[in-house]
mmCIF file of C-alpha atoms in Angstrom:
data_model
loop_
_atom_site.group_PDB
_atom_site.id
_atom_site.type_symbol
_atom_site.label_atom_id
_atom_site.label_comp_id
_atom_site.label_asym_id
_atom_site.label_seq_id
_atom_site.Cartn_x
_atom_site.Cartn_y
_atom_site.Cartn_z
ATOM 1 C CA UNK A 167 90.714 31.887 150.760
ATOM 2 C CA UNK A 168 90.803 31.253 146.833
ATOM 3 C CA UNK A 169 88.589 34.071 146.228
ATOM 4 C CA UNK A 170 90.737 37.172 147.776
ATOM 5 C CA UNK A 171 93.490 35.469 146.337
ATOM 6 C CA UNK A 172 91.846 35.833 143.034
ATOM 7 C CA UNK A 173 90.529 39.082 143.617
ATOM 8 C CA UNK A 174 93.753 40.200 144.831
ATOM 9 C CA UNK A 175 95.618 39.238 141.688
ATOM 10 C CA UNK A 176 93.284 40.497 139.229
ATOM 11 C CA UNK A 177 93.983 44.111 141.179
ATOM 12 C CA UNK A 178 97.461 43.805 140.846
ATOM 13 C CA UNK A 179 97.250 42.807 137.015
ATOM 14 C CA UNK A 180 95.224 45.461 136.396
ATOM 15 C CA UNK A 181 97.522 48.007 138.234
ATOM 16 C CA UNK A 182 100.433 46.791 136.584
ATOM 17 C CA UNK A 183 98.616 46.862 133.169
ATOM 18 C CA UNK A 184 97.611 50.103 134.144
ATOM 19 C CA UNK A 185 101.589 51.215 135.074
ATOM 20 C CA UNK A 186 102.221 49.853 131.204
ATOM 21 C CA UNK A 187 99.885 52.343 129.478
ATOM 22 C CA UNK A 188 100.909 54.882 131.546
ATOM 23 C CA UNK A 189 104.616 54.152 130.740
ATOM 24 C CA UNK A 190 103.611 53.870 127.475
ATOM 25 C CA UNK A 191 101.605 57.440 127.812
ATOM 26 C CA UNK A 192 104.962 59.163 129.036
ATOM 27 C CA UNK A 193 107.165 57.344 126.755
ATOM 28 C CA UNK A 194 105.124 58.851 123.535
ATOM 29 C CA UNK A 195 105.036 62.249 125.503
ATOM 30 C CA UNK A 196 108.651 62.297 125.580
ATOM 31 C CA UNK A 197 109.000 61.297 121.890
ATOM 32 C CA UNK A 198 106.516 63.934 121.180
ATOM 33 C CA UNK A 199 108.627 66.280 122.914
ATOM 34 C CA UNK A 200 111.638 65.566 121.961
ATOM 35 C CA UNK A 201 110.589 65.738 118.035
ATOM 36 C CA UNK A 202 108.846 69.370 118.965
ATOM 37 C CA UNK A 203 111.713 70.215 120.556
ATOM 38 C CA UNK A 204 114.248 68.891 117.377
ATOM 39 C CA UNK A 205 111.586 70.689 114.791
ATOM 40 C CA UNK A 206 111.618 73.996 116.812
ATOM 41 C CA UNK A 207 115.544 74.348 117.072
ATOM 42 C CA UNK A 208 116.162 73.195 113.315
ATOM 43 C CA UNK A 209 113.442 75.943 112.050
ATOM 44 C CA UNK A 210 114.974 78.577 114.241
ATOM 45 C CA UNK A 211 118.260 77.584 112.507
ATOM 46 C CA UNK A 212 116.732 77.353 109.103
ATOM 47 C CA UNK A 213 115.732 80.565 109.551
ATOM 48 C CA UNK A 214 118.942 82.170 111.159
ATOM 49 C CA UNK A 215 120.591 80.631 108.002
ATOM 50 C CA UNK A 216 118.914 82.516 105.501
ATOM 51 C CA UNK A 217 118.684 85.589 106.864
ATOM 52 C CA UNK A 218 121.924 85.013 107.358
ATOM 53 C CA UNK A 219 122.628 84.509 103.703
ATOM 54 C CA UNK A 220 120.748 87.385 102.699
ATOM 55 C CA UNK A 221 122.505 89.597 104.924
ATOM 56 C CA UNK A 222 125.934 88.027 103.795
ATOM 57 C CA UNK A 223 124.662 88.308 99.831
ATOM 58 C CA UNK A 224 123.301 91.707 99.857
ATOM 59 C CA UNK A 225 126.097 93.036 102.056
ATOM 60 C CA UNK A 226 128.541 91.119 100.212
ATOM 61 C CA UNK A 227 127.505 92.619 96.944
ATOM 62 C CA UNK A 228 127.216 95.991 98.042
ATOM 63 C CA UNK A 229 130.423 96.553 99.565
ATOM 64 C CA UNK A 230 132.041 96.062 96.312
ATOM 65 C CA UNK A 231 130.692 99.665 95.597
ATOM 66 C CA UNK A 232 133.572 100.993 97.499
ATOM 67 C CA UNK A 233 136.619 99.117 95.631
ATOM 68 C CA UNK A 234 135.192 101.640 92.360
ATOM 69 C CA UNK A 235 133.836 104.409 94.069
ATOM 70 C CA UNK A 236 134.757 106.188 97.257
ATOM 71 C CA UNK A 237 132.052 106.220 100.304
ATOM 72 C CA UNK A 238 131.999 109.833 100.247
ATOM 73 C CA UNK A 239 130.977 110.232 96.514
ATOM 74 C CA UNK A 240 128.166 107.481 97.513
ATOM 75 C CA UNK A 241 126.594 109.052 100.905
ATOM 76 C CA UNK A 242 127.411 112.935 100.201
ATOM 77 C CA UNK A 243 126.600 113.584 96.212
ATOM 78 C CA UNK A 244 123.476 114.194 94.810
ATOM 79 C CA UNK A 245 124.260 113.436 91.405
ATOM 80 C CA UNK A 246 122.874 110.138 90.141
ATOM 81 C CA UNK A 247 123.912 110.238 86.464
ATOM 82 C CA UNK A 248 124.437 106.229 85.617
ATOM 83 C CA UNK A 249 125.565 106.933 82.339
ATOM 84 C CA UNK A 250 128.450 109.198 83.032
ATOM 85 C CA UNK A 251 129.438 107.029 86.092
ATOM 86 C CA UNK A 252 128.149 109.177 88.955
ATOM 87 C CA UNK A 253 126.359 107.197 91.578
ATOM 88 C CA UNK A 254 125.388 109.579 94.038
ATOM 89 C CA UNK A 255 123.063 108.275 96.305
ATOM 90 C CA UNK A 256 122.617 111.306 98.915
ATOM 91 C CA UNK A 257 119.121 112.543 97.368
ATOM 92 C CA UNK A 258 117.497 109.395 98.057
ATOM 93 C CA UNK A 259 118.440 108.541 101.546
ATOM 94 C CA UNK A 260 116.965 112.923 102.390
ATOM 95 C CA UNK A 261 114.258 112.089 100.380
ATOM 96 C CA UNK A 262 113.561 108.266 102.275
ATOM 97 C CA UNK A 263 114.309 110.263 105.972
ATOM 98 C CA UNK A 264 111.838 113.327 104.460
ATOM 99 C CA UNK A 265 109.210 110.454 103.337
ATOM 100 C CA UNK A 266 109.442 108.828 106.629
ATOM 101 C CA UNK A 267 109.256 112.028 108.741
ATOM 102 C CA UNK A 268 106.134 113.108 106.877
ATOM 103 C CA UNK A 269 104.240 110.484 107.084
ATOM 104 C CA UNK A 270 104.819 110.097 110.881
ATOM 105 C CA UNK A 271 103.519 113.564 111.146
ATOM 106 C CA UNK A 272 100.685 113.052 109.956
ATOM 107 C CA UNK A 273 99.886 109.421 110.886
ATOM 108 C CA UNK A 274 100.913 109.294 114.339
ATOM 109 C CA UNK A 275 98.371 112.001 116.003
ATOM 110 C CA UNK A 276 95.497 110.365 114.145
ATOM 111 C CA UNK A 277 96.298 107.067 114.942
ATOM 112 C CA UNK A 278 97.311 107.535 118.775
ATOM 113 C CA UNK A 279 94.203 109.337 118.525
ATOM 114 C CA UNK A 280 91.822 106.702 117.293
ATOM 115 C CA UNK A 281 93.769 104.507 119.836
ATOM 116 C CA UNK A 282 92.665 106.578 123.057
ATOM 117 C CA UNK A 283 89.293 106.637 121.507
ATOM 118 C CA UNK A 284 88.823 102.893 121.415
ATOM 119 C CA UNK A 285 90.513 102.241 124.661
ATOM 120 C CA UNK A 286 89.284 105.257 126.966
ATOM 121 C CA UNK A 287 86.058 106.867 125.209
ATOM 122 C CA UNK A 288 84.329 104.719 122.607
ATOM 123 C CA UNK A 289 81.160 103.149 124.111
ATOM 124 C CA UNK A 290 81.607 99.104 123.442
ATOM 125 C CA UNK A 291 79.485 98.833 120.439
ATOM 126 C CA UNK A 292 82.311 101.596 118.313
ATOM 127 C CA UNK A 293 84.602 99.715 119.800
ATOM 128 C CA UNK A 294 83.115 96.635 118.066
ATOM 129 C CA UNK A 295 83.185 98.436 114.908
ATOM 130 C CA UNK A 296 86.582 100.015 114.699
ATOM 131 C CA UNK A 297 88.832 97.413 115.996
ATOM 132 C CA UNK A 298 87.776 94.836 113.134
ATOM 133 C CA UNK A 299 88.359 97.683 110.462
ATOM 134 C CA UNK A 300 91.319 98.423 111.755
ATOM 135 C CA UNK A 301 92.380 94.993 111.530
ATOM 136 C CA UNK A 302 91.299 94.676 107.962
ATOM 137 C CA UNK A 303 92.908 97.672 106.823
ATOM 138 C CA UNK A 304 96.333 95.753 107.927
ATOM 139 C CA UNK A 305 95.914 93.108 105.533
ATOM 140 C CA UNK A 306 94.712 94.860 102.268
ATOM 141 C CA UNK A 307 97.920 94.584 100.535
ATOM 142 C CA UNK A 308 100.407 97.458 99.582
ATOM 143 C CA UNK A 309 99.158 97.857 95.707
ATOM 144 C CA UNK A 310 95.599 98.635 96.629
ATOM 145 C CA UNK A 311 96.701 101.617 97.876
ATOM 146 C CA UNK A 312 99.197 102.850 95.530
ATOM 147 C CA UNK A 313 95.868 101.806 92.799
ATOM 148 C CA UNK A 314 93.784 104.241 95.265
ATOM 149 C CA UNK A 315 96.545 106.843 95.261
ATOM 150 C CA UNK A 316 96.875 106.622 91.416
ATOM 151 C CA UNK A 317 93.383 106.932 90.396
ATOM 152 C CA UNK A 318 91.967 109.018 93.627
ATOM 153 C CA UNK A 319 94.405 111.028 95.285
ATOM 154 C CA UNK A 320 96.693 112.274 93.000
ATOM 155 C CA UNK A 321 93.742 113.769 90.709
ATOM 156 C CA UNK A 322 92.449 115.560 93.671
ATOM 157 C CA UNK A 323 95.738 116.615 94.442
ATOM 158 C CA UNK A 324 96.650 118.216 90.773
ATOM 159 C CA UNK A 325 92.860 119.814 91.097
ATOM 160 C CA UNK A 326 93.708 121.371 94.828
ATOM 161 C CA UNK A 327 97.114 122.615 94.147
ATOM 162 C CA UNK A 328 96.855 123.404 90.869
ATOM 163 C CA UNK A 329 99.718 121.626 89.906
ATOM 164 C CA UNK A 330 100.123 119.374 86.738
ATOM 165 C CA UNK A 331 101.381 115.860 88.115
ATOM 166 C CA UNK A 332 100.556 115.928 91.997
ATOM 167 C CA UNK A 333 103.064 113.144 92.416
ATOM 168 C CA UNK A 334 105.594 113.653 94.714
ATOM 169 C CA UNK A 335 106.758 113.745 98.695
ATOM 170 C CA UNK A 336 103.053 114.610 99.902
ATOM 171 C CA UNK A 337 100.674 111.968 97.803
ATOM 172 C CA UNK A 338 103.511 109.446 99.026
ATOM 173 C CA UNK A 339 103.246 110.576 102.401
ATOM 174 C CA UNK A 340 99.036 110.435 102.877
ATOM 175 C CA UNK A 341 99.173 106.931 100.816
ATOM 176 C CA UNK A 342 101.791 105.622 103.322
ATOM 177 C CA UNK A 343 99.949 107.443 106.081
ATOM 178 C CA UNK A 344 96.769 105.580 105.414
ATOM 179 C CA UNK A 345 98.808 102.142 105.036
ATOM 180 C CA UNK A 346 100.843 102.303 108.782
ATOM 181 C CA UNK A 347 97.947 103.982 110.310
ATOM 182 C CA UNK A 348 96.041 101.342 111.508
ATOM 183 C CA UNK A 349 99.177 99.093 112.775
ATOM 184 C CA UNK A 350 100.095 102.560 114.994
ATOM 185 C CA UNK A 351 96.675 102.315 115.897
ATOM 186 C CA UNK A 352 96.123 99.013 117.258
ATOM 187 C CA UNK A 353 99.105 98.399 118.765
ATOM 188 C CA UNK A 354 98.448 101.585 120.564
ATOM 189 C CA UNK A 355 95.357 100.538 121.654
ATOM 190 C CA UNK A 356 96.543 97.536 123.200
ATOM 191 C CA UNK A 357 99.196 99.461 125.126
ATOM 192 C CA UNK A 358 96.446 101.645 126.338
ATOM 193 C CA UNK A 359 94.228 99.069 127.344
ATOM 194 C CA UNK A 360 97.297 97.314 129.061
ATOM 195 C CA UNK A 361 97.535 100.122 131.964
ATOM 196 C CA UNK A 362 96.327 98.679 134.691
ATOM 197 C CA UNK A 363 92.962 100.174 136.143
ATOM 198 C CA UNK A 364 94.155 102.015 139.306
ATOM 199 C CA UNK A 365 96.323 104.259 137.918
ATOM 200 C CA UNK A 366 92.977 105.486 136.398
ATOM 201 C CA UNK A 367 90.798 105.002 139.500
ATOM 202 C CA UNK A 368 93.820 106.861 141.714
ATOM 203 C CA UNK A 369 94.106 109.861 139.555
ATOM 204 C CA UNK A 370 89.987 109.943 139.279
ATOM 205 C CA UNK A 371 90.084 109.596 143.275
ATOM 206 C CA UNK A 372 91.836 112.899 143.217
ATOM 207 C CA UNK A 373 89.963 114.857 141.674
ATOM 208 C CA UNK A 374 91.266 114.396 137.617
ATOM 209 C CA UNK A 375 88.908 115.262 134.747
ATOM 210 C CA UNK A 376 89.140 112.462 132.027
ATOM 211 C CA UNK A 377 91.224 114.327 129.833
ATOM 212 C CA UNK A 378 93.821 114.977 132.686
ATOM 213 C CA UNK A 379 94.012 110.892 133.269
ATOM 214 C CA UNK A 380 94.174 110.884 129.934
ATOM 215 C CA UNK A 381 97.051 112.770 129.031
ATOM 216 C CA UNK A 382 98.708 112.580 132.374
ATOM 217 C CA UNK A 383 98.007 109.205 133.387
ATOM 218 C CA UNK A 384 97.255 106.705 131.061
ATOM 219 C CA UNK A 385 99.216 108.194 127.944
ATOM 220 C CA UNK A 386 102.520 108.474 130.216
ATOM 221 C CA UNK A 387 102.166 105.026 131.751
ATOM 222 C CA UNK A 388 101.598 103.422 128.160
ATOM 223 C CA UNK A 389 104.312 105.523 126.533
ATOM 224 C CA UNK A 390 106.946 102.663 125.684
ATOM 225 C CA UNK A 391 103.700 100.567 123.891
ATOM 226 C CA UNK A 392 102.860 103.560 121.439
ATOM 227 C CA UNK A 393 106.670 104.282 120.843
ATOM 228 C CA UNK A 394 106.869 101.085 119.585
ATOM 229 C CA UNK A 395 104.021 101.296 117.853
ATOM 230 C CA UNK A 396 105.461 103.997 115.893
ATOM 231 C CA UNK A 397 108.566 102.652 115.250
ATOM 232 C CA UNK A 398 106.674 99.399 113.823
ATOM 233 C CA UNK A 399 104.999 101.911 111.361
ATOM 234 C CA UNK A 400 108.088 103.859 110.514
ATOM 235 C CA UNK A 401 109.911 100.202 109.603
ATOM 236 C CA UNK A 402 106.641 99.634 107.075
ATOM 237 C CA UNK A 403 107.159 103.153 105.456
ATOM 238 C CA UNK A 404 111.076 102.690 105.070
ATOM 239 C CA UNK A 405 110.276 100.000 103.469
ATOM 240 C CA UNK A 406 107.028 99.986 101.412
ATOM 241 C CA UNK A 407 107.764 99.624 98.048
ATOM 242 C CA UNK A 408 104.774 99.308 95.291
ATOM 243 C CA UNK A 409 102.208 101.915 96.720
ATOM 244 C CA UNK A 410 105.532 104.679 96.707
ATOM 245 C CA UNK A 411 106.381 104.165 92.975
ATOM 246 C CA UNK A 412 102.951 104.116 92.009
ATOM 247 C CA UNK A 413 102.379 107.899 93.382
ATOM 248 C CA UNK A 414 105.895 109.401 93.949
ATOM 249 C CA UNK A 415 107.191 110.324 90.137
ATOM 250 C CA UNK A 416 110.269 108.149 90.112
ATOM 251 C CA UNK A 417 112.774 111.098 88.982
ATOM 252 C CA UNK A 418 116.071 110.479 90.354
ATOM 253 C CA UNK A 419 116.197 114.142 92.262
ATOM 254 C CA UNK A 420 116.339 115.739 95.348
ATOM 255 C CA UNK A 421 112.472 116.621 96.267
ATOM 256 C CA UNK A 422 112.407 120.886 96.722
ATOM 257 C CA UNK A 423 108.697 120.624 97.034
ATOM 258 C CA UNK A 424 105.703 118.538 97.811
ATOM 259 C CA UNK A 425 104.750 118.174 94.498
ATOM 260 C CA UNK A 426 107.835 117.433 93.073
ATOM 261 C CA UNK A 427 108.525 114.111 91.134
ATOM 262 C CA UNK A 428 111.443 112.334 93.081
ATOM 263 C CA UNK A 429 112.470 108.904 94.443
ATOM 264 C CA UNK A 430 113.603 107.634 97.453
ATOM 265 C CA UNK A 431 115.505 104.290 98.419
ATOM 266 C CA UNK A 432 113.502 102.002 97.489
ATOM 267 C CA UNK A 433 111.553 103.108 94.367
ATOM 268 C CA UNK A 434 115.095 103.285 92.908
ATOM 269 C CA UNK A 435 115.835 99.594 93.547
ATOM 270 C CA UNK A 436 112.741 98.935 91.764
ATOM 271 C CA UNK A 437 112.675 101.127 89.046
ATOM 272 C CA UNK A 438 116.447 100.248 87.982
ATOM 273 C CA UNK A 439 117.442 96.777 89.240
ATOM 274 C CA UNK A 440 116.468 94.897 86.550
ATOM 275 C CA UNK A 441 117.865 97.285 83.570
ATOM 276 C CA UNK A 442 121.852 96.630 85.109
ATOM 277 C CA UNK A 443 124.057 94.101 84.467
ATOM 278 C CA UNK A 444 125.584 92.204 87.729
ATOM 279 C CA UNK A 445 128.865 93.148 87.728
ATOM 280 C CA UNK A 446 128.517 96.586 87.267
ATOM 281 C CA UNK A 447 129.158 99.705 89.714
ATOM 282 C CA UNK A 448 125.449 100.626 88.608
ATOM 283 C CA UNK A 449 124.451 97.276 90.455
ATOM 284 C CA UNK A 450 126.575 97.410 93.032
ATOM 285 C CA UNK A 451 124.841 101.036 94.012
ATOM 286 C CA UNK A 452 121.310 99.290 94.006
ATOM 287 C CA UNK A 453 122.998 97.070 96.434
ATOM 288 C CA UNK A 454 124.263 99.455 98.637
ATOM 289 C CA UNK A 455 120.923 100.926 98.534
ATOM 290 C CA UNK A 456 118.765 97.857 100.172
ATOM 291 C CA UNK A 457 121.819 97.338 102.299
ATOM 292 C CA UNK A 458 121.144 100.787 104.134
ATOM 293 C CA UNK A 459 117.458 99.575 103.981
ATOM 294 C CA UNK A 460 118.063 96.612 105.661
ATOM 295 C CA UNK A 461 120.633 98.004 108.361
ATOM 296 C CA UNK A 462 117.606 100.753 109.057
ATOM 297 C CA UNK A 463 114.810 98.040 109.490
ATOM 298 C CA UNK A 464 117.587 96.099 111.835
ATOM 299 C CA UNK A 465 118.344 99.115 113.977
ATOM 300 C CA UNK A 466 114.423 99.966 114.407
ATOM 301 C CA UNK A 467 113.597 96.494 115.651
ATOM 302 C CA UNK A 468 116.656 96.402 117.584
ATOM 303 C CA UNK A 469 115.350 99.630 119.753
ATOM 304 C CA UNK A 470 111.512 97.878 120.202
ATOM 305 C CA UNK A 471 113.289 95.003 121.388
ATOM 306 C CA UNK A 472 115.148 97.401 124.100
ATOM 307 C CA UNK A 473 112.053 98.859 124.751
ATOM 308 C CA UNK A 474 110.032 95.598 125.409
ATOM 309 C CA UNK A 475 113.047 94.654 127.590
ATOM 310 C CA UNK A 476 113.118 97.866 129.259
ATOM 311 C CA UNK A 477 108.757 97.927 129.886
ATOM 312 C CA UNK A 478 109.450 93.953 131.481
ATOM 313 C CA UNK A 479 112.118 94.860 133.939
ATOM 314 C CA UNK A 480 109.909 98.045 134.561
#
């Protein structure tokens, strides 16, 4: 009888030994849950608060504009003459929306482009070979291109059009161009590659040439993807910075050609922000100036978020 007895109690010790290191187990999982838990709430706040505070700063600042100068002399004159107190910023914001529009023209066909390639035509070792130089393209930062635009494109632009300075709207437009291009591009791609198969095999089934599913089929279905894509790429251009002052001109004037010097939004900021004092009107125009920038970059990410909403409920 001793020895069941014995065996019997060294099962139960070990079970409840075992129950302890399990308790133990669950007791550090909690901790370590409750800490990711803590660390992933305070860093979403940490980050609500400053973007908070820049929004509050920068709008903050820039609404003093309007206790010196009236909104309309802001948003509707072209005249931006610091000096003699004109702050007109209505050339900038036609030349930003021009900018932008350009270099969506000519970016978006060749990048949706590239993107069907890759997803629907490219045999697998292209594939291989595009994707990866697409995705290094993304990270080359902004001043390599401007460099390239400097040194390469804008002498081949003065020797094509025969002009002396080949800075303007258009040498802006191909540098950002060849910067959003490949973000358009990829994030095409994956949209494309997200249709699901059938649609393809369905329209195939009935007869379809691969240019029909193409266009009809898989470019409809994945519509929402390269519309965001887009907008993605039109946020970088609103906002890109070094490569545009490097190539545009930076003169303070509404662009009446492609080859004109000009500015837009935020080559201004750039070019003048450190030369004012703070509590000036010449400041507080800067201001207002990345405050429009920031309420644009807002209202773009605002629609991709109703359009990812919109594709889930879909």
């Amino acid at each position: 009888m001793g020895a069941p007895v014995h065996g019997l109690t060294a099962k139960i010790q070990t079970s409840l030994e075992e129950v302890k290191r399990n308790t133990k187990r669950h007791r550090r999982h909690l901790l370590g849950n409750s800490i990711s838990r803590y660390y992933f709430l305070f860093s979403i706040l940490a980050l609500c608060l400053v973007l908070g505070l820049v929004i509050v700063f920068i709008g903050k600042t820039a609404l003093l504009l309007f206790t010196r100068i009236s909104p309309q002399d802001f948003f509707f004159s072209f005249n931006w003459t610091p000096e003699d107190e004109a702050f007109g910023a209505a050339a900038f914001i036609v030349n930003t929306l021009s900018l932008t529009a350009l270099t969506l023209v000519i970016a978006v066909p060749i990048s949706v482009g590239m993107a069907v390639l890759c997803a629907e035509i490219a045999p697998k070792w292209l594939k291989s070979f595009i994707r990866p130089v697409l995705d290094l393209l993304v990270g080359i930062p902004s001043i390599v291109y401007g460099y390239l635009g400097l040194t390469v494109l804008l002498p081949f632009l003065r020797r094509v059009s025969g002009e002396g300075l080949g800075d303007g709207l258009l040498a802006a437009a191909l540098v950002l161009a060849l910067m959003v291009l490949p973000t358009i591009c990829r994030i095409s791609d994956d949209a494309i590659v997200a249709v699901p198969r059938k649609y393809r095999d369905a329209a195939y089934a009935l007869g379809s040439t691969r240019l029909q599913v193409i266009m009809r089929v898989v470019l409809p279905a994945a519509s929402r993807g390269i519309i965001s894509a887009v907008i993605l790429g039109m946020t970088r251009a609103v906002g890109e910075t070094m490569a545009v002052v490097m190539v545009i001109g930076n003169t303070p004037q509404l662009a009446k050609s492609l080859f004109a010097p000009t500015s837009v939004l935020t080559s201004n900021i750039v070019m003048q922000i450190s030369n004012v004092e703070f509590d000036s009107t010449w400041n507080y125009s800067l201001h207002m100036m990345a405050f429009l920038l920031l309420l644009i970059s807002f209202v773009l990410i605002l629609i991709i978020r109703l359009l990812g909403r919109k594709r889930r409920d879909a």
